[in-house]
Structures are given as C-alpha cells and as structure tokens.
Amino acid sequence: MDEAKDSGLTRIQRRNREIILEGALTVFAVNGFRGTTIDQIAAECGLSKPNVLYYFPSKDEIHKTLLTKLLDMWLAPLENIEPEGEALQEVLDYVAAKLRMSREYPRESRLFAYEILRGAPHLTEILGGRLRNTVDDAVAVLRGWTEAGKLRNVDPHHLIFSIWSMTQHYADFEVQVRAVLGEGHDPFSEAEIFLEDMYRRLLTP
Amino acid sequence: MDEAKDSGLTRIQRRNREIILEGALTVFAVNGFRGTTIDQIAAECGLSKPNVLYYFPSKDEIHKTLLTKLLDMWLAPLENIEPEGEALQEVLDYVAAKLRMSREYPRESRLFAYEILRGAPHLTEILGGRLRNTVDDAVAVLRGWTEAGKLRNVDPHHLIFSIWSMTQHYADFEVQVRAVLGEGHDPFSEAEIFLEDMYRRLLTP
DNA sequence: GTCTATATGATGATAGAC
DNA sequence: GTCTATCATCATATAGAC
C-alpha cells in the first residue's frame, strides 16, 4: 500500500514526504488537527511552508495519510491473534503487544485519540468497515475459545474495548498519569504487571 | 465556589453566563479548544459574538471556567469512597458511579480528555495538586483494605487508572464503540455488566 | 524543487451606536 | 446590555521568481 502510493515518485520525493509525515505526526499528536498549523509542521521538519505544500496538496491530506498508515500498524496485533494458539496466552500477548505500542508509539496513539474524539471525520468508512471486520473476526475467535471452555465467559466486544482503553490510556493521558504517580515510577512497566494479572484473573476459566 | 465567583452578579448576568457555559461545553466537547470558535459558541447559545465576550473576557476564560467547574463533579465519586464501608462494594460502586457519569455527562468527559491530550495547559496546577491528593487518599484507603485482607493485592494506582480509562472510554471513543458494535447494542448497559464482573473477579481475595 | 511574496479567508477581540 | 461594524492577526493555499 505504501509502495503503491509512493510508486512513480523520485527518491527525493519519497524522502521528503517521509520527513513531512514524521514532523507532522509529532505536531498533530500534541496539538490535534485544528491546533496544528502548516507553519509548525514546516518548522518541525526544517522545510518551508510552501515546500511542505509542494509535497502534499493540503493539511487535510497530510493528516489523512498519517491516519491511513497508522491503521495498518494499529490493527496488526489484533489480526495476528492465532486461533490455533493457547487461548489465554494469545490474549495476554495481545495485551502486551498493545501496551508496547502505546509506549513506543505514543504519538500514533494520540493522533488516533484526537481523531476519534472529534467524531472521526477522516476515518468514517474505516471504522464501520475494516476496523469492524477485524474486530468481528477476533470476537469470533474469542467466542470459540469460550465455548471450548478455554476462556471464562465474558463479553468479547467489551473485552477488546477494555484492552484498547487501558493500554492507550498510558499514552493518551500520560500527563495525568505522571502527575498522579509523581517521581520514581515507570508507568508502563507497572501497567504491564497489573494488566497481565488482571486479564489472567479475568479470563482463567 | 460557584457562588463565590458569581457573587455580585445580577440575575441576568448569572443566567447568561450559564447559557454561555452550557453552549460552550457542547461545542468544546466536539471540536476541542482550538477547533472551537467563539462564533460557534455564540450560535449554539443564541447570542451574538460580542455579547458572549461581554460576559467572558476571552475564549480561554470560558474554557478554564468549564474545566474548573467540571473537576468538582469529576472527583466527587472518588472523594466519596467510604473507608468504613464494605471494601469490594465500595470499589464496585465507584466503578458504577464513574460509568454513569460517562453516560450522563459525555461532554464533560470529552472536554477533559481533550485537555489532557494536549498536555493540560489549563490544568497544570490541579493535576499535581488537588487531583493527586485525592488519588493519594484513595490509594491509602485501598492499601488499608488490601492489608486487612478485604481486597486482593493489586497496584492501587493502576487500579484507579483502569477504572478511569474503561469508564471514560465509552464517552470519549463513543464513535468507535458504536461503529464496532453496530446496531442493537446498548454500550453502557453492557459495560456495566462487564465491568462489575471484571472488578469482582479481580478484587475478590 | 525551493524560495519570497501575497491573495484570501477565518478568527479573536474591540469600538461605538443604540 | 446588546448590537453592527471593524481591526488586527493568523492560517491555508497559491503565484511566480530563481
């Protein structure tokens, strides 16, 4: 998909588009879509404003491109759940993977949070389409495990919501988490232990 | 506090300030601070733009006023945890109260989420002050219960984070929740059952 | 491909009539 | 207290030189 969109571009074009997306992600993740100006993006990546708009037709387009690229990464762990695997461990692995993504890609998490908060105007088709399908598949797998007695019976949709909300919380609400915890804490490491314990307890039959 | 700030104002002044705050909350909750214009607020509450700015000196001030008022309501359930109460039930009641607030006051939840996401410039002192103190008190109560063998031993800070993130998720990410669930679901009612089960299972010694 | 300069429109805030 | 008119600023996007 990346290659498809970038095909026909020179090396410089590809490179500069990458630089712009990288800088834009940083700024969007802090200020949101409306709070971000092309000036800020240009400053962040060391290009001039018109030059940014030479590589992308508009601020909207930069934002949409970021969201589209983000979603591939975001949904991968859920798509990688292995129906033939050991049920509880598969879920715990998914939780851990999602938490790791929050830690390593907090900008992506915030970009996504901002977009959902404002009603997801740049994601409408995807939410009810690809995202929903992916979740439906995962829900079917979870139901199978439950019926086979490998997992305790809980609502699979809300199980997934709980994983999303708790893992992304540490990226999206980081300011609050750090303010409440004060110094001397590693939020993500503590969360890893807490969440593993929580889901093991919740899902063990 | 409300009365303190409103003292010395005429009935009309109080009334119009209320109307403005009410309309502003609706708009801020959808568009965020930067995404909201005074024009939108004025239109939402049926006043002219200069008239809005007659009652509040600036957009900033409207926003700060809303956040301050919101926090009283937001922290109340946590402050109301009763150390002498039955431990597990107190926690379950808190979860239920927080979920109810998400359902009944989704605008407040989103306003708060937007503010934290952008780094909470209008809440800096409060996060490390009043909020942190309130959480510290609750954590102490939870620790006491754990040591008395009334609750299973889990990290109390992260227990609170989990409650916040999961309950607020249904307000803040409502678009996503509805898109994923499709028709025929009542997200909040389902969440109530899921969360009660989850915390009962997690915290029963 | 990259820049300076600028057109065009939105937006926060104010002046001043009524 | 409320309005119309307006200012000043900022932001998106484009034109056109280099």
Tab-separated table of C-alpha atoms (C1' of nucleotides) in Angstrom:
chain	number	residue	atom	x	y	z
A	1	MET	CA	0.000	0.000	0.000
A	2	ASP	CA	2.834	2.299	0.900
A	3	GLU	CA	4.682	1.309	-2.215
A	4	ALA	CA	1.550	1.702	-4.300
A	5	LYS	CA	1.078	5.268	-3.209
A	6	ASP	CA	4.754	6.125	-3.449
A	7	SER	CA	5.336	4.496	-6.808
A	8	GLY	CA	6.260	6.908	-9.542
A	9	LEU	CA	7.951	9.213	-7.062
A	10	THR	CA	11.637	10.035	-7.123
A	11	ARG	CA	13.889	9.196	-4.224
A	12	ILE	CA	13.858	12.827	-3.069
A	13	GLN	CA	10.092	12.976	-3.233
A	14	ARG	CA	9.720	9.830	-1.199
A	15	ARG	CA	12.272	11.078	1.289
A	16	ASN	CA	10.705	14.480	1.728
A	17	ARG	CA	7.227	13.065	2.050
A	18	GLU	CA	8.571	10.843	4.814
A	19	ILE	CA	10.209	13.797	6.561
A	20	ILE	CA	6.977	15.759	6.403
A	21	LEU	CA	4.869	12.905	7.730
A	22	GLU	CA	7.332	12.345	10.548
A	23	GLY	CA	7.284	16.005	11.579
A	24	ALA	CA	3.534	16.304	11.127
A	25	LEU	CA	2.946	13.301	13.365
A	26	THR	CA	4.862	14.984	16.163
A	27	VAL	CA	2.894	18.210	15.878
A	28	PHE	CA	-0.547	16.657	15.304
A	29	ALA	CA	-0.055	14.350	18.293
A	30	VAL	CA	0.415	17.328	20.587
A	31	ASN	CA	-1.943	19.896	19.135
A	32	GLY	CA	-4.593	17.933	17.302
A	33	PHE	CA	-5.734	18.655	13.781
A	34	ARG	CA	-7.180	22.117	14.283
A	35	GLY	CA	-4.467	23.095	16.717
A	36	THR	CA	-1.726	22.328	14.218
A	37	THR	CA	-0.569	24.847	11.616
A	38	ILE	CA	1.391	24.101	8.479
A	39	ASP	CA	3.949	26.568	9.794
A	40	GLN	CA	4.545	24.327	12.801
A	41	ILE	CA	4.897	21.257	10.616
A	42	ALA	CA	7.316	23.070	8.333
A	43	ALA	CA	9.399	24.267	11.288
A	44	GLU	CA	9.398	20.793	12.832
A	45	CYS	CA	10.856	19.169	9.745
A	46	GLY	CA	13.056	22.030	8.561
A	47	LEU	CA	11.251	22.820	5.341
A	48	SER	CA	9.492	25.951	4.202
A	49	LYS	CA	5.741	26.118	4.320
A	50	PRO	CA	5.260	26.258	0.542
A	51	ASN	CA	7.648	23.375	0.211
A	52	VAL	CA	5.504	21.277	2.515
A	53	LEU	CA	2.533	22.117	0.333
A	54	TYR	CA	4.520	21.123	-2.726
A	55	TYR	CA	4.658	17.538	-1.472
A	56	PHE	CA	1.141	17.397	-0.079
A	57	PRO	CA	-1.812	19.272	-1.522
A	58	SER	CA	-3.213	20.276	1.842
A	59	LYS	CA	-3.041	19.910	5.598
A	60	ASP	CA	-6.041	17.607	5.366
A	61	GLU	CA	-4.159	15.285	3.074
A	62	ILE	CA	-1.159	15.030	5.392
A	63	HIS	CA	-3.470	14.144	8.240
A	64	LYS	CA	-5.397	11.544	6.270
A	65	THR	CA	-2.203	9.953	5.018
A	66	LEU	CA	-0.911	9.634	8.568
A	67	LEU	CA	-4.132	8.069	9.799
A	68	THR	CA	-4.225	5.549	6.982
A	69	LYS	CA	-0.626	4.487	7.536
A	70	LEU	CA	-1.227	4.336	11.265
A	71	LEU	CA	-4.140	1.961	10.989
A	72	ASP	CA	-2.124	-0.792	9.371
A	73	MET	CA	0.217	-0.816	12.339
A	74	TRP	CA	-2.557	-0.337	14.849
A	75	LEU	CA	-4.634	-3.308	13.785
A	76	ALA	CA	-1.783	-5.717	13.113
A	77	PRO	CA	-1.621	-7.248	16.626
A	78	LEU	CA	-5.350	-7.940	16.600
A	79	GLU	CA	-5.127	-9.560	13.177
A	80	ASN	CA	-2.235	-11.669	14.376
A	81	ILE	CA	-4.208	-13.442	17.064
A	82	GLU	CA	-3.759	-17.130	16.332
A	83	PRO	CA	-6.973	-19.190	16.651
A	84	GLU	CA	-4.897	-22.342	16.977
A	85	GLY	CA	-2.781	-20.901	19.780
A	86	GLU	CA	-3.177	-21.270	23.525
A	87	ALA	CA	-6.206	-19.078	24.268
A	88	LEU	CA	-5.223	-17.251	27.442
A	89	GLN	CA	-1.668	-16.707	26.287
A	90	GLU	CA	-2.860	-15.318	22.958
A	91	VAL	CA	-4.931	-12.694	24.755
A	92	LEU	CA	-2.113	-11.855	27.157
A	93	ASP	CA	0.248	-11.488	24.217
A	94	TYR	CA	-2.190	-9.160	22.537
A	95	VAL	CA	-2.441	-7.017	25.664
A	96	ALA	CA	1.329	-6.881	25.953
A	97	ALA	CA	1.725	-6.003	22.283
A	98	LYS	CA	-0.840	-3.234	22.565
A	99	LEU	CA	0.827	-1.821	25.655
A	100	ARG	CA	4.201	-1.904	23.937
A	101	MET	CA	2.751	0.050	21.039
A	102	SER	CA	1.470	2.670	23.456
A	103	ARG	CA	4.918	3.000	24.919
A	104	GLU	CA	6.832	3.019	21.668
A	105	TYR	CA	4.339	4.918	19.524
A	106	PRO	CA	2.564	7.364	21.811
A	107	ARG	CA	2.268	9.917	19.022
A	108	GLU	CA	0.308	7.479	16.919
A	109	SER	CA	-1.952	6.697	19.846
A	110	ARG	CA	-2.683	10.375	20.459
A	111	LEU	CA	-3.237	11.124	16.793
A	112	PHE	CA	-5.828	8.384	16.751
A	113	ALA	CA	-7.418	9.501	20.025
A	114	TYR	CA	-7.794	13.059	18.751
A	115	GLU	CA	-9.454	11.810	15.602
A	116	ILE	CA	-11.963	9.598	17.417
A	117	LEU	CA	-12.728	12.328	19.944
A	118	ARG	CA	-13.755	14.747	17.245
A	119	GLY	CA	-16.009	12.161	15.666
A	120	ALA	CA	-13.500	10.612	13.244
A	121	PRO	CA	-14.362	12.641	10.110
A	122	HIS	CA	-11.259	11.270	8.414
A	123	LEU	CA	-11.970	7.690	9.383
A	124	THR	CA	-15.699	7.185	8.894
A	125	GLU	CA	-15.589	4.405	6.312
A	126	ILE	CA	-12.733	2.625	8.041
A	127	LEU	CA	-14.428	2.485	11.452
A	128	GLY	CA	-17.518	0.722	10.191
A	129	GLY	CA	-15.553	-1.237	7.580
A	130	ARG	CA	-12.086	-2.579	8.078
A	131	LEU	CA	-11.949	-1.946	11.813
A	132	ARG	CA	-15.301	-3.540	12.440
A	133	ASN	CA	-14.445	-6.575	10.319
A	134	THR	CA	-11.190	-7.086	12.146
A	135	VAL	CA	-12.954	-6.903	15.480
A	136	ASP	CA	-15.684	-9.251	14.273
A	137	ASP	CA	-13.066	-11.823	13.369
A	138	ALA	CA	-11.372	-11.506	16.738
A	139	VAL	CA	-14.717	-11.737	18.506
A	140	ALA	CA	-15.469	-14.974	16.666
A	141	VAL	CA	-12.153	-16.436	17.793
A	142	LEU	CA	-12.786	-15.380	21.388
A	143	ARG	CA	-16.259	-16.903	21.295
A	144	GLY	CA	-14.815	-20.150	20.006
A	145	TRP	CA	-12.347	-20.286	22.852
A	146	THR	CA	-15.049	-19.558	25.376
A	147	GLU	CA	-17.312	-22.269	24.016
A	148	ALA	CA	-14.417	-24.711	24.099
A	149	GLY	CA	-14.003	-23.898	27.775
A	150	LYS	CA	-10.571	-22.354	27.288
A	151	LEU	CA	-11.604	-18.896	28.447
A	152	ARG	CA	-14.007	-17.721	31.085
A	153	ASN	CA	-17.181	-16.324	29.564
A	154	VAL	CA	-17.006	-12.546	29.197
A	155	ASP	CA	-18.426	-10.215	26.546
A	156	PRO	CA	-15.772	-10.326	23.816
A	157	HIS	CA	-16.501	-6.853	22.426
A	158	HIS	CA	-16.105	-5.250	25.796
A	159	LEU	CA	-13.049	-7.333	26.499
A	160	ILE	CA	-11.468	-5.747	23.435
A	161	PHE	CA	-12.646	-2.269	24.430
A	162	SER	CA	-11.099	-2.753	27.848
A	163	ILE	CA	-7.758	-3.707	26.328
A	164	TRP	CA	-7.793	-0.747	23.975
A	165	SER	CA	-8.767	1.770	26.610
A	166	MET	CA	-6.362	0.640	29.298
A	167	THR	CA	-3.318	0.286	27.097
A	168	GLN	CA	-3.872	3.512	25.184
A	169	HIS	CA	-4.582	5.378	28.404
A	170	TYR	CA	-0.879	5.361	29.257
A	171	ALA	CA	-0.026	7.157	26.035
A	172	ASP	CA	-3.061	9.416	25.629
A	173	PHE	CA	-3.353	10.527	29.263
A	174	GLU	CA	0.350	10.409	30.008
A	175	VAL	CA	0.362	13.888	31.529
A	176	GLN	CA	-2.237	12.855	34.057
A	177	VAL	CA	-0.624	9.507	34.786
A	178	ARG	CA	2.719	11.131	35.531
A	179	ALA	CA	1.166	13.898	37.611
A	180	VAL	CA	-0.717	11.405	39.746
A	181	LEU	CA	2.156	8.950	40.161
A	182	GLY	CA	4.839	11.547	40.799
A	183	GLU	CA	8.536	10.720	40.510
A	184	GLY	CA	10.066	7.287	40.784
A	185	HIS	CA	7.526	5.359	38.745
A	186	ASP	CA	7.748	3.598	35.422
A	187	PRO	CA	4.078	3.666	34.370
A	188	PHE	CA	4.417	1.229	31.509
A	189	SER	CA	6.347	-1.421	33.427
A	190	GLU	CA	3.889	-1.251	36.304
A	191	ALA	CA	0.979	-1.396	33.873
A	192	GLU	CA	2.434	-4.491	32.252
A	193	ILE	CA	2.329	-6.351	35.547
A	194	PHE	CA	-1.077	-5.012	36.511
A	195	LEU	CA	-2.673	-5.860	33.179
A	196	GLU	CA	-1.234	-9.338	32.925
A	197	ASP	CA	-2.538	-10.111	36.401
A	198	MET	CA	-5.904	-8.567	35.629
A	199	TYR	CA	-6.562	-10.476	32.413
A	200	ARG	CA	-5.192	-13.726	33.737
A	201	ARG	CA	-7.580	-13.464	36.640
A	202	LEU	CA	-10.486	-12.366	34.471
A	203	LEU	CA	-10.120	-14.990	31.774
A	204	THR	CA	-8.911	-18.109	33.533
A	205	PRO	CA	-11.921	-20.437	33.430
B	1	MET	CA	-17.072	28.202	44.829
B	2	ASP	CA	-19.718	28.809	42.218
B	3	GLU	CA	-21.437	31.285	44.449
B	4	ALA	CA	-18.157	32.958	45.268
B	5	LYS	CA	-17.399	33.599	41.629
B	6	ASP	CA	-20.933	34.593	40.782
B	7	SER	CA	-21.443	36.871	43.746
B	8	GLY	CA	-22.023	40.470	42.829
B	9	LEU	CA	-23.594	39.492	39.541
B	10	THR	CA	-27.163	40.297	38.595
B	11	ARG	CA	-29.662	37.598	37.869
B	12	ILE	CA	-29.326	38.230	34.127
B	13	GLN	CA	-25.569	38.061	34.315
B	14	ARG	CA	-25.662	34.777	36.141
B	15	ARG	CA	-28.200	33.439	33.729
B	16	ASN	CA	-26.317	34.455	30.605
B	17	ARG	CA	-23.034	33.154	31.933
B	18	GLU	CA	-24.755	29.822	32.494
B	19	ILE	CA	-26.201	29.813	28.985
B	20	ILE	CA	-22.790	30.533	27.520
B	21	LEU	CA	-21.056	27.835	29.556
B	22	GLU	CA	-23.717	25.343	28.553
B	23	GLY	CA	-23.363	26.117	24.855
B	24	ALA	CA	-19.584	26.268	25.046
B	25	LEU	CA	-19.444	22.843	26.674
B	26	THR	CA	-21.352	21.357	23.758
B	27	VAL	CA	-19.032	22.901	21.197
B	28	PHE	CA	-15.754	22.334	23.034
B	29	ALA	CA	-16.662	18.689	23.633
B	30	VAL	CA	-16.953	18.079	19.906
B	31	ASN	CA	-14.241	20.292	18.486
B	32	GLY	CA	-11.709	20.743	21.251
B	33	PHE	CA	-10.303	24.076	22.336
B	34	ARG	CA	-8.526	25.076	19.161
B	35	GLY	CA	-11.245	23.654	16.967
B	36	THR	CA	-13.911	25.780	18.616
B	37	THR	CA	-14.662	29.329	17.518
B	38	ILE	CA	-16.455	31.974	19.528
B	39	ASP	CA	-18.842	32.228	16.588
B	40	GLN	CA	-19.837	28.608	17.114
B	41	ILE	CA	-20.374	29.146	20.819
B	42	ALA	CA	-22.469	32.236	20.136
B	43	ALA	CA	-24.587	30.399	17.577
B	44	GLU	CA	-25.032	27.429	19.916
B	45	CYS	CA	-26.461	29.560	22.697
B	46	GLY	CA	-28.279	32.111	20.581
B	47	LEU	CA	-26.215	35.163	21.487
B	48	SER	CA	-24.082	37.420	19.365
B	49	LYS	CA	-20.343	37.024	19.425
B	50	PRO	CA	-19.652	40.380	21.100
B	51	ASN	CA	-22.292	39.563	23.654
B	52	VAL	CA	-20.525	36.345	24.553
B	53	LEU	CA	-17.361	38.373	25.017
B	54	TYR	CA	-19.245	40.806	27.185
B	55	TYR	CA	-19.804	38.072	29.756
B	56	PHE	CA	-16.426	36.424	29.456
B	57	PRO	CA	-13.204	38.272	28.660
B	58	SER	CA	-11.899	35.613	26.287
B	59	LYS	CA	-12.345	32.137	24.857
B	60	ASP	CA	-9.582	30.974	27.185
B	61	GLU	CA	-11.571	32.121	30.189
B	62	ILE	CA	-14.714	30.262	29.135
B	63	HIS	CA	-12.686	27.108	28.733
B	64	LYS	CA	-10.915	27.448	32.074
B	65	THR	CA	-14.187	28.137	33.857
B	66	LEU	CA	-15.709	24.984	32.403
B	67	LEU	CA	-12.750	22.831	33.391
B	68	THR	CA	-12.754	24.118	36.943
B	69	LYS	CA	-16.460	23.507	37.397
B	70	LEU	CA	-16.115	20.101	35.805
B	71	LEU	CA	-13.435	18.939	38.190
B	72	ASP	CA	-15.625	19.296	41.261
B	73	MET	CA	-18.125	16.909	39.751
B	74	TRP	CA	-15.489	14.645	38.306
B	75	LEU	CA	-13.648	13.966	41.557
B	76	ALA	CA	-16.685	13.716	43.803
B	77	PRO	CA	-17.229	9.934	43.477
B	78	LEU	CA	-13.594	9.240	44.315
B	79	GLU	CA	-13.758	11.514	47.354
B	80	ASN	CA	-16.924	9.764	48.461
B	81	ILE	CA	-15.322	6.365	48.867
B	82	GLU	CA	-16.095	5.334	52.424
B	83	PRO	CA	-13.134	3.757	54.261
B	84	GLU	CA	-15.521	2.192	56.743
B	85	GLY	CA	-17.645	0.649	54.029
B	86	GLU	CA	-17.525	-2.854	52.606
B	87	ALA	CA	-14.353	-2.802	50.526
B	88	LEU	CA	-15.334	-4.634	47.357
B	89	GLN	CA	-18.742	-2.998	47.212
B	90	GLU	CA	-17.213	0.460	47.627
B	91	VAL	CA	-14.996	-0.118	44.611
B	92	LEU	CA	-17.849	-1.554	42.561
B	93	ASP	CA	-19.974	1.446	43.495
B	94	TYR	CA	-17.225	3.781	42.384
B	95	VAL	CA	-16.942	1.999	39.042
B	96	ALA	CA	-20.694	2.197	38.566
B	97	ALA	CA	-20.768	5.878	39.507
B	98	LYS	CA	-17.955	6.676	37.093
B	99	LEU	CA	-19.653	4.781	34.281
B	100	ARG	CA	-22.904	6.588	34.974
B	101	MET	CA	-21.093	9.905	34.714
B	102	SER	CA	-19.692	8.871	31.354
B	103	ARG	CA	-23.170	8.086	30.155
B	104	GLU	CA	-24.866	11.158	31.566
B	105	TYR	CA	-22.075	13.665	31.061
B	106	PRO	CA	-20.218	12.605	27.935
B	107	ARG	CA	-19.483	16.209	27.025
B	108	GLU	CA	-17.648	16.745	30.286
B	109	SER	CA	-15.676	13.569	29.728
B	110	ARG	CA	-14.616	14.669	26.255
B	111	LEU	CA	-13.763	18.188	27.362
B	112	PHE	CA	-11.472	16.690	29.954
B	113	ALA	CA	-9.968	14.177	27.524
B	114	TYR	CA	-9.159	16.902	25.012
B	115	GLU	CA	-7.437	18.923	27.697
B	116	ILE	CA	-5.290	16.040	28.939
B	117	LEU	CA	-4.412	15.014	25.396
B	118	ARG	CA	-2.965	18.411	24.590
B	119	GLY	CA	-0.884	18.369	27.763
B	120	ALA	CA	-3.394	20.043	30.103
B	121	PRO	CA	-2.136	23.653	29.855
B	122	HIS	CA	-5.272	24.828	31.669
B	123	LEU	CA	-4.983	22.216	34.410
B	124	THR	CA	-1.301	22.025	35.314
B	125	GLU	CA	-1.534	23.005	38.983
B	126	ILE	CA	-4.655	20.930	39.549
B	127	LEU	CA	-3.196	17.706	38.148
B	128	GLY	CA	-0.232	17.655	40.520
B	129	GLY	CA	-2.248	19.254	43.336
B	130	ARG	CA	-5.828	18.535	44.066
B	131	LEU	CA	-6.147	15.560	41.734
B	132	ARG	CA	-3.018	13.930	43.033
B	133	ASN	CA	-4.051	14.459	46.654
B	134	THR	CA	-7.447	12.944	46.046
B	135	VAL	CA	-5.877	9.929	44.413
B	136	ASP	CA	-3.325	9.601	47.213
B	137	ASP	CA	-6.136	9.458	49.753
B	138	ALA	CA	-7.998	6.822	47.769
B	139	VAL	CA	-4.807	4.821	47.334
B	140	ALA	CA	-4.275	4.838	51.085
B	141	VAL	CA	-7.782	3.513	51.639
B	142	LEU	CA	-7.265	0.793	49.044
B	143	ARG	CA	-3.958	-0.199	50.638
B	144	GLY	CA	-5.654	-0.445	54.004
B	145	TRP	CA	-8.298	-2.748	52.629
B	146	THR	CA	-5.685	-4.904	50.948
B	147	GLU	CA	-3.634	-5.211	54.116
B	148	ALA	CA	-6.776	-6.129	56.036
B	149	GLY	CA	-7.325	-8.939	53.554
B	150	LYS	CA	-10.533	-7.443	52.238
B	151	LEU	CA	-9.220	-6.950	48.701
B	152	ARG	CA	-6.883	-8.964	46.585
B	153	ASN	CA	-3.491	-7.288	46.259
B	154	VAL	CA	-3.267	-5.163	43.104
B	155	ASP	CA	-1.452	-1.905	42.419
B	156	PRO	CA	-3.938	0.727	43.637
B	157	HIS	CA	-2.768	3.491	41.302
B	158	HIS	CA	-3.202	1.320	38.269
B	159	LEU	CA	-6.495	0.045	39.570
B	160	ILE	CA	-7.717	3.634	39.525
B	161	PHE	CA	-6.253	4.270	36.072
B	162	SER	CA	-8.048	1.196	34.798
B	163	ILE	CA	-11.367	2.436	36.155
B	164	TRP	CA	-10.887	5.869	34.667
B	165	SER	CA	-9.823	4.639	31.268
B	166	MET	CA	-12.501	1.989	30.845
B	167	THR	CA	-15.416	4.067	32.020
B	168	GLN	CA	-14.419	7.195	30.109
B	169	HIS	CA	-13.722	5.168	27.007
B	170	TYR	CA	-17.443	4.775	26.377
B	171	ALA	CA	-17.905	8.548	26.279
B	172	ASP	CA	-14.654	9.645	24.658
B	173	PHE	CA	-14.476	6.934	21.991
B	174	GLU	CA	-18.206	6.601	21.512
B	175	VAL	CA	-17.964	6.882	17.730
B	176	GLN	CA	-15.639	3.917	17.610
B	177	VAL	CA	-17.637	1.887	20.096
B	178	ARG	CA	-20.825	2.340	18.110
B	179	ALA	CA	-19.128	1.645	14.791
B	180	VAL	CA	-17.642	-1.590	16.090
B	181	LEU	CA	-20.773	-2.814	17.856
B	182	GLY	CA	-23.201	-1.881	15.111
B	183	GLU	CA	-26.928	-1.630	15.746
B	184	GLY	CA	-28.823	-3.316	18.549
B	185	HIS	CA	-26.391	-2.692	21.357
B	186	ASP	CA	-26.575	-0.561	24.482
B	187	PRO	CA	-22.874	0.003	25.124
B	188	PHE	CA	-23.275	1.428	28.605
B	189	SER	CA	-25.563	-1.298	29.906
B	190	GLU	CA	-23.287	-3.999	28.545
B	191	ALA	CA	-20.273	-2.237	30.001
B	192	GLU	CA	-21.932	-2.109	33.406
B	193	ILE	CA	-22.210	-5.888	33.473
B	194	PHE	CA	-18.751	-6.450	32.047
B	195	LEU	CA	-17.063	-4.072	34.471
B	196	GLU	CA	-18.822	-5.335	37.568
B	197	ASP	CA	-17.824	-8.878	36.681
B	198	MET	CA	-14.275	-7.815	35.896
B	199	TYR	CA	-13.631	-5.962	39.127
B	200	ARG	CA	-15.402	-8.512	41.265
B	201	ARG	CA	-13.178	-11.178	39.816
B	202	LEU	CA	-10.039	-9.057	40.062
B	203	LEU	CA	-10.511	-7.879	43.616
B	204	THR	CA	-12.144	-10.765	45.427
B	205	PRO	CA	-9.386	-12.070	47.720
C	1	DG	C1'	12.446	21.812	-6.237
C	2	DT	C1'	12.655	25.636	-3.258
C	3	DC	C1'	12.027	30.070	-2.079
C	4	DT	C1'	9.681	35.101	-1.250
C	5	DA	C1'	5.660	37.417	-1.614
C	6	DT	C1'	0.900	37.567	-1.436
C	7	DA	C1'	-4.148	36.588	-2.157
C	8	DT	C1'	-7.968	35.068	0.519
C	9	DG	C1'	-10.459	33.933	4.182
C	10	DA	C1'	-11.224	32.856	9.164
C	11	DT	C1'	-10.968	34.256	13.915
C	12	DG	C1'	-10.224	36.625	18.472
C	13	DA	C1'	-11.219	40.729	20.236
C	14	DT	C1'	-12.733	45.841	20.380
C	15	DA	C1'	-15.208	50.391	19.259
C	16	DG	C1'	-19.005	52.718	19.492
C	17	DA	C1'	-24.026	53.392	18.262
C	18	DC	C1'	-28.422	52.420	20.382
D	1	DG	C1'	-26.784	45.034	27.769
D	2	DT	C1'	-26.861	44.183	23.029
D	3	DC	C1'	-25.942	45.043	18.559
D	4	DT	C1'	-23.308	46.295	13.810
D	5	DA	C1'	-19.140	47.280	12.034
D	6	DT	C1'	-14.428	46.703	12.093
D	7	DC	C1'	-9.479	45.910	13.338
D	8	DA	C1'	-5.538	43.035	13.654
D	9	DT	C1'	-3.826	38.700	13.368
D	10	DC	C1'	-3.103	34.430	11.831
D	11	DA	C1'	-3.559	30.412	8.571
D	12	DT	C1'	-4.323	27.959	4.278
D	13	DA	C1'	-3.071	27.952	-0.033
D	14	DT	C1'	-1.164	29.916	-4.493
D	15	DA	C1'	1.779	32.743	-7.853
D	16	DG	C1'	5.751	33.302	-9.758
D	17	DA	C1'	10.876	34.283	-9.473
D	18	DC	C1'	15.057	31.628	-9.214
